[in-house]
PDB file of C-alpha atoms in Angstrom:
ATOM      1  CA  UNK Y   1      61.244  67.149  12.745  1.00  0.00           C
ATOM      2  CA  UNK Y   2      64.223  69.509  13.538  1.00  0.00           C
ATOM      3  CA  UNK Y   3      67.403  68.114  16.008  1.00  0.00           C
ATOM      4  CA  UNK Y   4      66.600  68.916  19.614  1.00  0.00           C
ATOM      5  CA  UNK Y   5      69.611  70.432  22.786  1.00  0.00           C
ATOM      6  CA  UNK Y   6      68.644  66.626  23.373  1.00  0.00           C
ATOM      7  CA  UNK Y   7      69.288  64.706  20.231  1.00  0.00           C
ATOM      8  CA  UNK Y   8      70.473  64.717  16.344  1.00  0.00           C
ATOM      9  CA  UNK Y   9      67.542  61.951  16.125  1.00  0.00           C
ATOM     10  CA  UNK Y  10      67.503  59.018  14.639  1.00  0.00           C
ATOM     11  CA  UNK Y  11      69.564  57.431  11.709  1.00  0.00           C
ATOM     12  CA  UNK Y  12      66.739  57.463  10.218  1.00  0.00           C
ATOM     13  CA  UNK Y  13      65.525  61.043  10.508  1.00  0.00           C
ATOM     14  CA  UNK Y  14      69.032  62.113   9.584  1.00  0.00           C
ATOM     15  CA  UNK Y  15      68.318  59.146   5.503  1.00  0.00           C
ATOM     16  CA  UNK Y  16      65.141  61.045   5.174  1.00  0.00           C
ATOM     17  CA  UNK Y  17      67.021  64.726   5.746  1.00  0.00           C
ATOM     18  CA  UNK Y  18      69.606  64.446   3.305  1.00  0.00           C
ATOM     19  CA  UNK Y  19      67.364  62.686   1.503  1.00  0.00           C
ATOM     20  CA  UNK Y  20      65.300  66.503  -0.179  1.00  0.00           C
ATOM     21  CA  UNK Y  21      68.872  66.424  -1.310  1.00  0.00           C
ATOM     22  CA  UNK Y  22      69.027  65.034  -5.067  1.00  0.00           C
ATOM     23  CA  UNK Y  23      72.375  63.093  -6.009  1.00  0.00           C
ATOM     24  CA  UNK Y  24      73.286  62.164  -9.260  1.00  0.00           C
ATOM     25  CA  UNK Y  25      73.726  57.852  -9.951  1.00  0.00           C
ATOM     26  CA  UNK Y  26      76.958  56.224 -10.803  1.00  0.00           C
ATOM     27  CA  UNK Y  27      77.576  51.855 -11.112  1.00  0.00           C
ATOM     28  CA  UNK Y  28      81.488  52.331  -9.438  1.00  0.00           C
ATOM     29  CA  UNK Y  29      83.518  48.848 -10.733  1.00  0.00           C
ATOM     30  CA  UNK Y  30      86.733  47.197  -9.854  1.00  0.00           C
ATOM     31  CA  UNK Y  31      88.105  44.798 -11.184  1.00  0.00           C
ATOM     32  CA  UNK Y  32      89.564  42.196  -7.970  1.00  0.00           C
ATOM     33  CA  UNK Y  33      91.092  38.623  -7.815  1.00  0.00           C
ATOM     34  CA  UNK Y  34      90.608  38.954 -11.558  1.00  0.00           C
ATOM     35  CA  UNK Y  35      87.246  39.175 -11.778  1.00  0.00           C
ATOM     36  CA  UNK Y  36      84.325  42.498 -12.141  1.00  0.00           C
ATOM     37  CA  UNK Y  37      82.989  43.782  -9.026  1.00  0.00           C
ATOM     38  CA  UNK Y  38      80.244  46.631  -8.692  1.00  0.00           C
ATOM     39  CA  UNK Y  39      77.931  48.812  -6.784  1.00  0.00           C
ATOM     40  CA  UNK Y  40      75.747  51.623  -7.413  1.00  0.00           C
ATOM     41  CA  UNK Y  41      77.210  54.644  -5.800  1.00  0.00           C
ATOM     42  CA  UNK Y  42      75.084  58.103  -5.274  1.00  0.00           C
ATOM     43  CA  UNK Y  43      78.483  59.726  -3.383  1.00  0.00           C
ATOM     44  CA  UNK Y  44      79.728  60.895  -6.186  1.00  0.00           C
ATOM     45  CA  UNK Y  45      81.367  64.172  -6.861  1.00  0.00           C
ATOM     46  CA  UNK Y  46      84.453  66.158  -8.838  1.00  0.00           C
ATOM     47  CA  UNK Y  47      86.492  66.561  -6.833  1.00  0.00           C
ATOM     48  CA  UNK Y  48      89.954  69.068  -8.854  1.00  0.00           C
ATOM     49  CA  UNK Y  49      90.179  70.384 -12.506  1.00  0.00           C
ATOM     50  CA  UNK Y  50      94.361  69.840 -11.418  1.00  0.00           C
ATOM     51  CA  UNK Y  51      95.007  67.841 -11.210  1.00  0.00           C
ATOM     52  CA  UNK Y  52      91.510  65.538 -12.283  1.00  0.00           C
ATOM     53  CA  UNK Y  53      90.205  63.750  -8.899  1.00  0.00           C
ATOM     54  CA  UNK Y  54      87.127  63.262  -8.002  1.00  0.00           C
ATOM     55  CA  UNK Y  55      84.931  60.894  -4.649  1.00  0.00           C
ATOM     56  CA  UNK Y  56      83.070  58.327  -4.311  1.00  0.00           C
ATOM     57  CA  UNK Y  57      82.074  57.145  -0.802  1.00  0.00           C
ATOM     58  CA  UNK Y  58      81.386  53.639   0.104  1.00  0.00           C
ATOM     59  CA  UNK Y  59      79.861  52.249   3.408  1.00  0.00           C
ATOM     60  CA  UNK Y  60      82.978  50.263   5.482  1.00  0.00           C
ATOM     61  CA  UNK Y  61      80.858  47.028   5.468  1.00  0.00           C
ATOM     62  CA  UNK Y  62      79.802  47.059   1.209  1.00  0.00           C
ATOM     63  CA  UNK Y  63      80.754  44.153  -0.908  1.00  0.00           C
ATOM     64  CA  UNK Y  64      83.097  46.588  -2.951  1.00  0.00           C
ATOM     65  CA  UNK Y  65      85.110  48.394   0.108  1.00  0.00           C
ATOM     66  CA  UNK Y  66      87.684  45.429  -0.389  1.00  0.00           C
ATOM     67  CA  UNK Y  67      87.481  45.283  -2.827  1.00  0.00           C
ATOM     68  CA  UNK Y  68      88.780  48.856  -4.243  1.00  0.00           C
ATOM     69  CA  UNK Y  69      91.440  48.624  -0.997  1.00  0.00           C
ATOM     70  CA  UNK Y  70      93.240  45.870  -2.857  1.00  0.00           C
ATOM     71  CA  UNK Y  71      93.583  46.685  -6.519  1.00  0.00           C
ATOM     72  CA  UNK Y  72      93.614  50.862  -6.062  1.00  0.00           C
ATOM     73  CA  UNK Y  73      91.263  51.279  -8.976  1.00  0.00           C
ATOM     74  CA  UNK Y  74      87.914  52.125  -9.387  1.00  0.00           C
ATOM     75  CA  UNK Y  75      85.794  53.575 -12.323  1.00  0.00           C
ATOM     76  CA  UNK Y  76      82.492  55.640 -11.681  1.00  0.00           C
ATOM     77  CA  UNK Y  77      79.863  55.663 -14.877  1.00  0.00           C
ATOM     78  CA  UNK Y  78      77.510  57.993 -14.890  1.00  0.00           C
ATOM     79  CA  UNK Y  79      73.837  56.148 -15.460  1.00  0.00           C
ATOM     80  CA  UNK Y  80      71.352  58.033 -17.477  1.00  0.00           C
ATOM     81  CA  UNK Y  81      67.797  58.276 -16.795  1.00  0.00           C
ATOM     82  CA  UNK Y  82      66.774  55.504 -18.594  1.00  0.00           C
ATOM     83  CA  UNK Y  83      68.777  52.541 -16.140  1.00  0.00           C
ATOM     84  CA  UNK Y  84      66.799  53.097 -13.941  1.00  0.00           C
ATOM     85  CA  UNK Y  85      66.985  49.118 -14.000  1.00  0.00           C
ATOM     86  CA  UNK Y  86      71.015  49.007 -13.696  1.00  0.00           C
ATOM     87  CA  UNK Y  87      71.053  51.106 -11.247  1.00  0.00           C
ATOM     88  CA  UNK Y  88      68.184  49.062  -9.111  1.00  0.00           C
ATOM     89  CA  UNK Y  89      70.314  46.009 -10.277  1.00  0.00           C
ATOM     90  CA  UNK Y  90      73.800  47.522  -8.938  1.00  0.00           C
ATOM     91  CA  UNK Y  91      72.826  47.753  -5.417  1.00  0.00           C
ATOM     92  CA  UNK Y  92      70.637  44.713  -4.949  1.00  0.00           C
ATOM     93  CA  UNK Y  93      73.135  42.341  -2.175  1.00  0.00           C
ATOM     94  CA  UNK Y  94      71.099  39.860  -3.585  1.00  0.00           C
ATOM     95  CA  UNK Y  95      72.594  40.089  -6.970  1.00  0.00           C
ATOM     96  CA  UNK Y  96      75.387  37.810  -8.344  1.00  0.00           C
ATOM     97  CA  UNK Y  97      79.013  38.106  -7.702  1.00  0.00           C
ATOM     98  CA  UNK Y  98      81.728  38.983  -9.970  1.00  0.00           C
ATOM     99  CA  UNK Y  99      81.592  38.269 -13.255  1.00  0.00           C
ATOM    100  CA  UNK Y 100      78.028  36.544 -13.499  1.00  0.00           C
ATOM    101  CA  UNK Y 101      76.793  39.701 -11.973  1.00  0.00           C
ATOM    102  CA  UNK Y 102      77.415  41.914 -14.964  1.00  0.00           C
ATOM    103  CA  UNK Y 103      75.639  39.326 -17.379  1.00  0.00           C
ATOM    104  CA  UNK Y 104      73.212  40.543 -19.780  1.00  0.00           C
ATOM    105  CA  UNK Y 105      74.232  44.218 -19.627  1.00  0.00           C
ATOM    106  CA  UNK Y 106      75.624  46.695 -21.542  1.00  0.00           C
ATOM    107  CA  UNK Y 107      79.997  47.017 -20.900  1.00  0.00           C
ATOM    108  CA  UNK Y 108      83.772  47.088 -22.258  1.00  0.00           C
ATOM    109  CA  UNK Y 109      86.370  46.958 -19.417  1.00  0.00           C
ATOM    110  CA  UNK Y 110      87.381  50.481 -19.208  1.00  0.00           C
ATOM    111  CA  UNK Y 111      91.276  51.746 -20.820  1.00  0.00           C
ATOM    112  CA  UNK Y 112      93.637  52.307 -16.921  1.00  0.00           C
ATOM    113  CA  UNK Y 113      92.364  50.044 -14.642  1.00  0.00           C
ATOM    114  CA  UNK Y 114      90.040  47.377 -17.453  1.00  0.00           C
ATOM    115  CA  UNK Y 115      86.692  48.006 -14.470  1.00  0.00           C
ATOM    116  CA  UNK Y 116      83.686  47.984 -16.058  1.00  0.00           C
ATOM    117  CA  UNK Y 117      82.171  50.462 -17.554  1.00  0.00           C
ATOM    118  CA  UNK Y 118      78.359  50.722 -18.834  1.00  0.00           C
ATOM    119  CA  UNK Y 119      77.914  51.157 -22.713  1.00  0.00           C
ATOM    120  CA  UNK Y 120      75.274  52.679 -22.278  1.00  0.00           C
ATOM    121  CA  UNK Y 121      75.855  55.048 -19.038  1.00  0.00           C
ATOM    122  CA  UNK Y 122      76.297  58.891 -20.317  1.00  0.00           C
ATOM    123  CA  UNK Y 123      79.900  59.884 -18.866  1.00  0.00           C
ATOM    124  CA  UNK Y 124      83.221  56.750 -17.225  1.00  0.00           C
ATOM    125  CA  UNK Y 125      85.708  58.388 -14.797  1.00  0.00           C
ATOM    126  CA  UNK Y 126      88.195  55.739 -14.441  1.00  0.00           C
ATOM    127  CA  UNK Y 127      90.562  56.264 -11.579  1.00  0.00           C
ATOM    128  CA  UNK Y 128      93.633  55.353  -9.107  1.00  0.00           C
ATOM    129  CA  UNK Y 129      92.817  55.631  -5.553  1.00  0.00           C
ATOM    130  CA  UNK Y 130      94.669  58.859  -5.554  1.00  0.00           C
ATOM    131  CA  UNK Y 131      93.845  57.955  -1.019  1.00  0.00           C
ATOM    132  CA  UNK Y 132      91.092  56.576   1.217  1.00  0.00           C
ATOM    133  CA  UNK Y 133      89.239  58.535   4.288  1.00  0.00           C
ATOM    134  CA  UNK Y 134      87.376  56.448   6.455  1.00  0.00           C
ATOM    135  CA  UNK Y 135      84.473  58.647   7.528  1.00  0.00           C
ATOM    136  CA  UNK Y 136      81.982  57.065  10.279  1.00  0.00           C
ATOM    137  CA  UNK Y 137      80.988  53.517   9.052  1.00  0.00           C
ATOM    138  CA  UNK Y 138      82.159  54.576   5.007  1.00  0.00           C
ATOM    139  CA  UNK Y 139      85.246  55.818   3.912  1.00  0.00           C
ATOM    140  CA  UNK Y 140      85.591  58.329   1.074  1.00  0.00           C
ATOM    141  CA  UNK Y 141      87.665  56.765  -1.863  1.00  0.00           C
ATOM    142  CA  UNK Y 142      89.673  60.206  -3.718  1.00  0.00           C
ATOM    143  CA  UNK Y 143      90.708  59.517  -7.550  1.00  0.00           C
ATOM    144  CA  UNK Y 144      92.748  60.601  -9.263  1.00  0.00           C
ATOM    145  CA  UNK Y 145      91.195  60.262 -13.340  1.00  0.00           C
ATOM    146  CA  UNK Y 146      93.569  58.687 -15.542  1.00  0.00           C
ATOM    147  CA  UNK Y 147      90.638  58.690 -18.195  1.00  0.00           C
ATOM    148  CA  UNK Y 148      86.888  59.778 -18.742  1.00  0.00           C
ATOM    149  CA  UNK Y 149      84.915  60.141 -21.494  1.00  0.00           C
ATOM    150  CA  UNK Y 150      81.349  61.902 -21.598  1.00  0.00           C
ATOM    151  CA  UNK Y 151      78.956  58.874 -23.386  1.00  0.00           C
ATOM    152  CA  UNK Y 152      75.797  60.597 -23.920  1.00  0.00           C
ATOM    153  CA  UNK Y 153      74.071  63.733 -24.143  1.00  0.00           C
ATOM    154  CA  UNK Y 154      70.942  61.927 -22.722  1.00  0.00           C
ATOM    155  CA  UNK Y 155      69.868  63.442 -18.920  1.00  0.00           C
ATOM    156  CA  UNK Y 156      70.787  61.716 -15.987  1.00  0.00           C
ATOM    157  CA  UNK Y 157      68.727  59.382 -13.594  1.00  0.00           C
ATOM    158  CA  UNK Y 158      68.982  61.479  -9.745  1.00  0.00           C
ATOM    159  CA  UNK Y 159      68.109  59.647  -6.806  1.00  0.00           C
ATOM    160  CA  UNK Y 160      65.648  61.811  -4.195  1.00  0.00           C
ATOM    161  CA  UNK Y 161      63.226  61.128  -1.578  1.00  0.00           C
ATOM    162  CA  UNK Y 162      64.362  57.373  -1.775  1.00  0.00           C
ATOM    163  CA  UNK Y 163      63.233  57.321  -5.882  1.00  0.00           C
ATOM    164  CA  UNK Y 164      64.552  56.848  -8.851  1.00  0.00           C
ATOM    165  CA  UNK Y 165      63.850  59.272 -11.418  1.00  0.00           C
ATOM    166  CA  UNK Y 166      64.872  60.765 -14.846  1.00  0.00           C
ATOM    167  CA  UNK Y 167      66.403  64.523 -14.920  1.00  0.00           C
ATOM    168  CA  UNK Y 168      64.489  67.237 -17.349  1.00  0.00           C
ATOM    169  CA  UNK Y 169      66.369  68.319 -20.271  1.00  0.00           C
TER     170      UNK Y 169
END
């Protein structure tokens, strides 16, 4: 479907078109009020090599949004192709909040922020929030990378056309 001069179509149509572009999958975490919190995010990219910076984009109504604003830190764990269950778990709005939401998941606190790093992931980036920009119904969080690690050489988990799949090596 093409956009017409009369209008750009619906949000659903936009998502279907944008979904043609495959993206990696991350779990973004923080610690707020003494408890770990996290959610699945596919809007992630590197921003700068000097200084080291990444960005993640969260819906303004997501449970994690205000917690990152309060904590001023976040960690993004890049998921491997073997972590579809983790991606679905952290995307589930019915998932318990706080420490209970991490039960049964292998994780450790990140060095800088203390936010959970999923240890079965393939890389992580531990960040201080350098900037936050409202963007429609989302916020773009720019993270100054304080620590990072390539954890594994396994293929990444990808999201395209509303499906999760492992990248082929």
